[in-house]
Short mmCIF file of C-alpha atoms in Angstrom, two decimals:
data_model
loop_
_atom_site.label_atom_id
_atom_site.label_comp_id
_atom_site.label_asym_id
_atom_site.label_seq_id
_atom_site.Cartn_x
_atom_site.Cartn_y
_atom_site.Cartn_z
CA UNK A 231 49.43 154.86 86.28
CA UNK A 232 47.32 151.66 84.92
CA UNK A 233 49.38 148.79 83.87
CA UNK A 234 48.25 149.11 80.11
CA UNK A 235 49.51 152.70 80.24
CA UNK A 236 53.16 152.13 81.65
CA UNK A 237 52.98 149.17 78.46
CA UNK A 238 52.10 151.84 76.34
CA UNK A 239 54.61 154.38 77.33
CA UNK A 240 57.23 151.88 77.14
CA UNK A 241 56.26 150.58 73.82
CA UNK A 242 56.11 154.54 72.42
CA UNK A 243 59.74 154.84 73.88
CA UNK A 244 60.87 151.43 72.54
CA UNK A 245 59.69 152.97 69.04
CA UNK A 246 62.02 155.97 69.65
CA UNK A 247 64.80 153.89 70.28
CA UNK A 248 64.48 152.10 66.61
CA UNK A 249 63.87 155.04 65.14
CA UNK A 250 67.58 156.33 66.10
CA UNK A 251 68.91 153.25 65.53
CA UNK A 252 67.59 153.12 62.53
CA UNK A 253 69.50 156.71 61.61
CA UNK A 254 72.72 154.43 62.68
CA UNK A 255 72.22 152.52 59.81
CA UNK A 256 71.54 154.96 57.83
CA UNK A 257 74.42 156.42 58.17
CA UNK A 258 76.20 153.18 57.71
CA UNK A 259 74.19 152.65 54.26
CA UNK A 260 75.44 156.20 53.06
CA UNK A 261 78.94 155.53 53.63
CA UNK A 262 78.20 151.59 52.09
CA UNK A 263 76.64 153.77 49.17
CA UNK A 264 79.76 155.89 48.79
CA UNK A 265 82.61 154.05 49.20
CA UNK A 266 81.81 150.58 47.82
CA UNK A 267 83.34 151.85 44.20
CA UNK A 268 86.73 152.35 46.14
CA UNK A 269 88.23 148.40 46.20
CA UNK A 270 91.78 150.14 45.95
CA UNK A 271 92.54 147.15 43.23
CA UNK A 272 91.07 144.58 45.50
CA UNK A 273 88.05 142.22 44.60
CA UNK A 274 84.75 143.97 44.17
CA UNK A 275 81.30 143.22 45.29
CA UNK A 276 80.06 140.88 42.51
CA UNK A 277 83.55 138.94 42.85
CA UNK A 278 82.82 138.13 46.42
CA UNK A 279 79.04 137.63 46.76
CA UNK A 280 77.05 134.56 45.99
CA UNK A 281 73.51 135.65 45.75
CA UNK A 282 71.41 132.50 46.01
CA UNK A 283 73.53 131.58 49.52
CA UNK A 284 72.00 135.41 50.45
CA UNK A 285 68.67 134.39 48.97
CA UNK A 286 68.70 131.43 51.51
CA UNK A 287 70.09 134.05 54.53
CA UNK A 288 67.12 136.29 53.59
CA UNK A 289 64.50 134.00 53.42
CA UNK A 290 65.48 132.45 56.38
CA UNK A 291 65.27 135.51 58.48
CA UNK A 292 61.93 136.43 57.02
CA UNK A 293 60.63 133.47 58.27
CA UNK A 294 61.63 134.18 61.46
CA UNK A 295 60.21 137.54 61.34
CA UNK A 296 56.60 135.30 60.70
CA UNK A 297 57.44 132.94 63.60
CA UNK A 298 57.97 135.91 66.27
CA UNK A 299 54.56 136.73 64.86
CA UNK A 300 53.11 133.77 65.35
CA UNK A 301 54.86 133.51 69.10
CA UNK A 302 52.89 136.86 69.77
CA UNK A 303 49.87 135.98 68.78
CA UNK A 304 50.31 132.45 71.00
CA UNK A 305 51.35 135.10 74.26
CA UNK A 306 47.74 136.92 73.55
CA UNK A 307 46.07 134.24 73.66
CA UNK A 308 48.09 133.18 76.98
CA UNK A 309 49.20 129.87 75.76
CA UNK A 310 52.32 129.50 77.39
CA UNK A 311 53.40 125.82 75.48
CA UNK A 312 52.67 127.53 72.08
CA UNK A 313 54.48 130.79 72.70
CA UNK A 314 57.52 129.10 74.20
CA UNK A 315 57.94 126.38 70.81
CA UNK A 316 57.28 129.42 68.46
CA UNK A 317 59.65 131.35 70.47
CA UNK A 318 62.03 128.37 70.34
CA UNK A 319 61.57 128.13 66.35
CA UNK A 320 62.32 132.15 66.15
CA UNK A 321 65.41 131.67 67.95
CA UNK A 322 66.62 128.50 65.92
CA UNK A 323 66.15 130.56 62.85
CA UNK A 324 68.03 133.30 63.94
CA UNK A 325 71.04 131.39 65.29
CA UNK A 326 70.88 129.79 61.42
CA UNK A 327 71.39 133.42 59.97
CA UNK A 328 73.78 134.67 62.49
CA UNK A 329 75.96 131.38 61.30
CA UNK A 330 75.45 131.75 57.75
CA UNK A 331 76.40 135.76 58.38
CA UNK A 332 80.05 134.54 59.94
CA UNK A 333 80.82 131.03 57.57
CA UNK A 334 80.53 134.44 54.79
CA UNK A 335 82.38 136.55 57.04
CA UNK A 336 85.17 133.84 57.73
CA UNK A 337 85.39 132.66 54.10
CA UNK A 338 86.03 136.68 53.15
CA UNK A 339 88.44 137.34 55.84
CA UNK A 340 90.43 133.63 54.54
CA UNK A 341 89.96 134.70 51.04
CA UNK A 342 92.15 137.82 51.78
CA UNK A 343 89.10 140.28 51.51
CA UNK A 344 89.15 141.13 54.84
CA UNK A 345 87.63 145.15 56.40
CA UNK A 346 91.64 145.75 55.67
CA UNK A 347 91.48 145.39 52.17
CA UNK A 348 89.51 148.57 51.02
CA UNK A 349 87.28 151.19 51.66
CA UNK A 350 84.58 148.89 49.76
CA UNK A 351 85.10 146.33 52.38
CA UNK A 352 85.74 147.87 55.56
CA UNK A 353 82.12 149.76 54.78
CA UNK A 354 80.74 146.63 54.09
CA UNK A 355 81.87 144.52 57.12
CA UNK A 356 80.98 147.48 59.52
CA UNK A 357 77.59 147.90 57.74
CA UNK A 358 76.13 144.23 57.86
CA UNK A 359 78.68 143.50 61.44
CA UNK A 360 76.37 145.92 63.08
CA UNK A 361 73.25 144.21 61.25
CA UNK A 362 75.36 141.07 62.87
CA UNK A 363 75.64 142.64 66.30
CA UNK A 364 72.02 143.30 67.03
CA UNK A 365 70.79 139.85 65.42
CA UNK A 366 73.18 138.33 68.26
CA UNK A 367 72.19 140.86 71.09
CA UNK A 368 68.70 139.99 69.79
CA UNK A 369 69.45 136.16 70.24
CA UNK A 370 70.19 136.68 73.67
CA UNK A 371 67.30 138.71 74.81
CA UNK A 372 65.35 136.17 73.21
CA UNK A 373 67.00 133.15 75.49
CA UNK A 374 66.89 134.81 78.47
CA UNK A 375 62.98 135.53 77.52
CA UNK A 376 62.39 132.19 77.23
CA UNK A 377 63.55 131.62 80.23
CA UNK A 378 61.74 133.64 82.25
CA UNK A 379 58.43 132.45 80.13
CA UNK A 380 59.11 129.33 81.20
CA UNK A 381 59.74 129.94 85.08
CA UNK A 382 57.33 132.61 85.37
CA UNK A 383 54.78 132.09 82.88
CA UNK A 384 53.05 134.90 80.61
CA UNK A 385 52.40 137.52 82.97
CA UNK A 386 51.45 141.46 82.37
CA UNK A 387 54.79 141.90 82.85
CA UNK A 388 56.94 139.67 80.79
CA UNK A 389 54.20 140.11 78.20
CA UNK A 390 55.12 144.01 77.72
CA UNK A 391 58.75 142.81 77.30
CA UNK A 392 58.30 140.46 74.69
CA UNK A 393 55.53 142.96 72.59
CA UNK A 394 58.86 144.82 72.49
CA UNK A 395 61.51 141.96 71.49
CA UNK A 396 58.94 141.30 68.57
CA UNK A 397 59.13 144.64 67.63
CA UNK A 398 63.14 144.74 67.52
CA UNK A 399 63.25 141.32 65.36
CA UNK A 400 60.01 142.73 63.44
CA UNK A 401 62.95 145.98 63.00
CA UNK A 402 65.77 143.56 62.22
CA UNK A 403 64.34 141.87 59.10
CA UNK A 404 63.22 145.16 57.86
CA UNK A 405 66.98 146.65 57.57
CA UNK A 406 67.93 143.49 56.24
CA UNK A 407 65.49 143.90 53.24
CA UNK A 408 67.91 146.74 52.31
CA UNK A 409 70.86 145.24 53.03
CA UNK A 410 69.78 142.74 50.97
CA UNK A 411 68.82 145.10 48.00
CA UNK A 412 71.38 147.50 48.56
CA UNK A 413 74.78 145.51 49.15
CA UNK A 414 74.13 142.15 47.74
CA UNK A 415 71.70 142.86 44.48
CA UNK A 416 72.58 146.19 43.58
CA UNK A 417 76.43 144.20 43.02
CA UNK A 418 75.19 142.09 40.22
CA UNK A 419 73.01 144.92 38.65
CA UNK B 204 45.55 139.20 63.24
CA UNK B 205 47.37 135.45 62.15
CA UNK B 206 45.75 136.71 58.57
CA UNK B 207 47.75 139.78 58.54
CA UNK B 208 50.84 138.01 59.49
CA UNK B 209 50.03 135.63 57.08
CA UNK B 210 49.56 138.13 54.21
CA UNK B 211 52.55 140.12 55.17
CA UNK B 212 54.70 136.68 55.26
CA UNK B 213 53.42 135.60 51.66
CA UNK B 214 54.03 139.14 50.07
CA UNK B 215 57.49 139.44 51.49
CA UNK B 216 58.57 136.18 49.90
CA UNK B 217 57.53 137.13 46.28
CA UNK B 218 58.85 140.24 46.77
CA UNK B 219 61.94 139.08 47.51
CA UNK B 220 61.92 136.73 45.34
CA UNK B 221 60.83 138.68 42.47
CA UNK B 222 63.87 140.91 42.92
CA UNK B 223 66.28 138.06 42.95
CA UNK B 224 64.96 136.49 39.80
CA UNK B 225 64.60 140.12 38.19
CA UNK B 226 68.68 140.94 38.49
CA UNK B 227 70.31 136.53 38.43
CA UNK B 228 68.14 136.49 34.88
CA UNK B 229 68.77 140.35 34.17
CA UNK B 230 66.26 140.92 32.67
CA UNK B 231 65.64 144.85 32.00
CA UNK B 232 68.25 147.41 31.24
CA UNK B 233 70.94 148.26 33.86
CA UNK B 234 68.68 151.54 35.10
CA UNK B 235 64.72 150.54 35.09
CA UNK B 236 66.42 147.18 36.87
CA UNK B 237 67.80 149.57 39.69
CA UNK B 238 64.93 151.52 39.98
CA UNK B 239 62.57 148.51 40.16
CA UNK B 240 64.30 146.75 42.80
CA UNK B 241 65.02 149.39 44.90
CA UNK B 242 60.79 149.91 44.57
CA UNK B 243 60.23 146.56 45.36
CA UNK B 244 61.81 147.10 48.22
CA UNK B 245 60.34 149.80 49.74
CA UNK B 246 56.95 148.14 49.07
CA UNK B 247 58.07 145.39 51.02
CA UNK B 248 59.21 147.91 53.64
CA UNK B 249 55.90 148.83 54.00
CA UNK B 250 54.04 145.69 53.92
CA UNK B 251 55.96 145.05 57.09
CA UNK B 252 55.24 147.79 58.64
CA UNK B 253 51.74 147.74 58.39
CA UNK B 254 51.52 143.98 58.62
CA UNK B 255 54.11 143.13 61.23
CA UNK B 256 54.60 146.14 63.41
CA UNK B 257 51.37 147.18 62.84
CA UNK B 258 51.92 150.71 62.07
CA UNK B 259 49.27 153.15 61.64
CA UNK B 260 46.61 150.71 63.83
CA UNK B 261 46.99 153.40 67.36
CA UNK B 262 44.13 154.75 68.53
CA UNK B 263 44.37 158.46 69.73
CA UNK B 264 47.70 160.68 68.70
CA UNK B 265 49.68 158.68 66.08
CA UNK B 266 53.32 159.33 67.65
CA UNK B 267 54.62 156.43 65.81
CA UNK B 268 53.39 157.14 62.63
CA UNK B 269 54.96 160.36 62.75
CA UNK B 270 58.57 159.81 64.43
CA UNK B 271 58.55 157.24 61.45
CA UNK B 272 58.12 160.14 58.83
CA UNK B 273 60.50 162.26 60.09
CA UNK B 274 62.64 159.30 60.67
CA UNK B 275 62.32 158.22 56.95
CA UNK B 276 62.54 161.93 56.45
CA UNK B 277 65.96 162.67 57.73
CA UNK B 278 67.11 159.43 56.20
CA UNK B 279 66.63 160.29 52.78
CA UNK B 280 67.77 163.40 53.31
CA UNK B 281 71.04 161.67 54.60
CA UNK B 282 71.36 158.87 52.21
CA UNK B 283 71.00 160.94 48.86
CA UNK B 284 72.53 164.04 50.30
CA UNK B 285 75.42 162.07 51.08
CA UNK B 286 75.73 160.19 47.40
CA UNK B 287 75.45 163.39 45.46
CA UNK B 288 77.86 165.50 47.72
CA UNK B 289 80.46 162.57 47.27
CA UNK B 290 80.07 161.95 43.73
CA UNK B 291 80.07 165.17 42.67
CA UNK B 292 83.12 165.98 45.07
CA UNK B 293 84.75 162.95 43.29
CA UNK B 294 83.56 164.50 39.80
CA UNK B 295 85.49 167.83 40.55
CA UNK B 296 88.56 166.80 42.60
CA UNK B 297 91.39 166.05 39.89
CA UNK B 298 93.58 163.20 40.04
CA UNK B 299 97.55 163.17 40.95
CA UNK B 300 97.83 162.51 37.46
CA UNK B 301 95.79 165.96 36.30
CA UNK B 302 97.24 167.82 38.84
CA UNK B 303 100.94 166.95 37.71
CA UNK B 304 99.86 167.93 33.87
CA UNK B 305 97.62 170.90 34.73
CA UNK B 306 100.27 172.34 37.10
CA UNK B 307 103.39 171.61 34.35
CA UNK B 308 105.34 169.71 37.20
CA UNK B 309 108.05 168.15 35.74
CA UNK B 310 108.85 164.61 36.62
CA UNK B 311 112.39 163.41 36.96
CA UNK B 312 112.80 159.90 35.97
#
């Protein structure tokens, strides 16, 4: 089999795989959509929210979704310098989010609204935790990428792996648009 | 390519940004503002997919154009399945306190 075909196949079955994780989260949004009414006397969503800090969080990771683009584009064009900075900028943004995501969590959890509290919250932490989870594994796929762009340079190879790392971040923002609409908007409507 | 990017960047910002300024300013009824950012979006859902992950741009069999409908299939079959089984399971399951007056249980004090 031609290298362009194993990158193919790969890619097809790296689609698969977001597909079913994307049922994950569905699931997680269903159970979001059904129990955030239950706060069990506890504060409710529009108590604990602050939307523009979630404005900032969103736009933040859209960008980054535009700067993985932009490192793409730089690995086609086999400039290694270019790939690695936009790479680099990607990665900076996402570390950004994944600490705004945890100063929210942490100033929930010492405000007494912790996944304890309710139903409301425990869907809500385990919904946007697992949004969480895969930014971080994400993060760290991304380092040790850069890394090997760095020793090895852009070959065939490493290429094919990081068509599919900007796919998963490409995958990332997109839930996030939901969570965003869903969890944090839908509060104040 | 860097145009599409580009385009899909730009579009995703006033989209979000439209729906944030649409429910901090409230400024349509409680249900055409649900529906309209909930539209919003999906339309930004697909801007990214056709502008970021490039969906629907395969040459030959277009496998991930359609494990993405049936994906988005099964999840809206999921999603609103779930919300209307719950809700109307809430709707019909009485309360302790209808149960105790229904039933003529009498409550020492």
């Amino acid at each position: 089999m031609s290298h362009t075909e194993t990158h193919e196949r790969s890619l097809l079955g790296f689609w698969i795989y977001l597909m079913t994780d994307l049922l994950s989260f569905g699931v997680l949004f269903a159970t979001y959509a059904v129990l955030s009414p239950n706060t069990a006397g506890g504060p409710n969503a529009k108590e604990l929210f602050s939307l523009p800090f979630v404005l900032i969080e969103t736009l933040i990771l859209l960008t980054s979704s535009f700067t993985v683009g932009l490192a793409m584009l730089a690995v086609f064009k086999q400039a290694k310098q270019q790939a690695l900075i936009w790479f680099g900028v990607t990665f900076l943004l996402g570390l950004t989010f994944l600490g705004m995501e945890l100063y929210e969590f942490n100033n929930l959890i010492a405000e007494g609204a912790s996944w304890e509290r309710s139903a409301f919250l425990s869907s809500f932490f385990t919904l946007v935790g697992t949004h969480g989870l895969h930014i971080s594994v994400g993060l760290l796929w991304m380092a040790v990428s850069m890394v090997m762009i760095w020793k090895r340079g852009l070959t065939p190879f490493i290429n094919s792996k990081l068509t599919r790392l900007a796919l998963f971040w490409h995958f990332l923002d997109i839930v996030w648009i939901f969570i965003f609409t869903i969890v944090y908007l839908l509060s104040y409507v | 390519m860097f145009k599409s990017y580009l385009l899909g960047f730009i579009l995703s910002i006033l989209l979000t940004v439209a729906a944030y300024l649409l429910v901090v300013n409230n400024m349509l009824s409680q249900g055409v503002l649900i529906i309209v950012i909930l539209a919003l979006a999906v339309i930004q859902l697909w801007v990214q997919l056709i502008m970021f992950l490039h969906l629907g741009q395969e040459t030959g069999p277009r496998w991930k154009l359609i494990s993405w409908i049936s994906t988005a299939s099964v999840l809206l079959i999921v999603v609103i399945g779930s919300i209307v089984i719950m809700n109307n399971l809430n709707y019909h399951v009485p309360s302790d306190q209808e149960i105790i007056e229904n039933e003529g249980i009498h409550q020492s004090h």
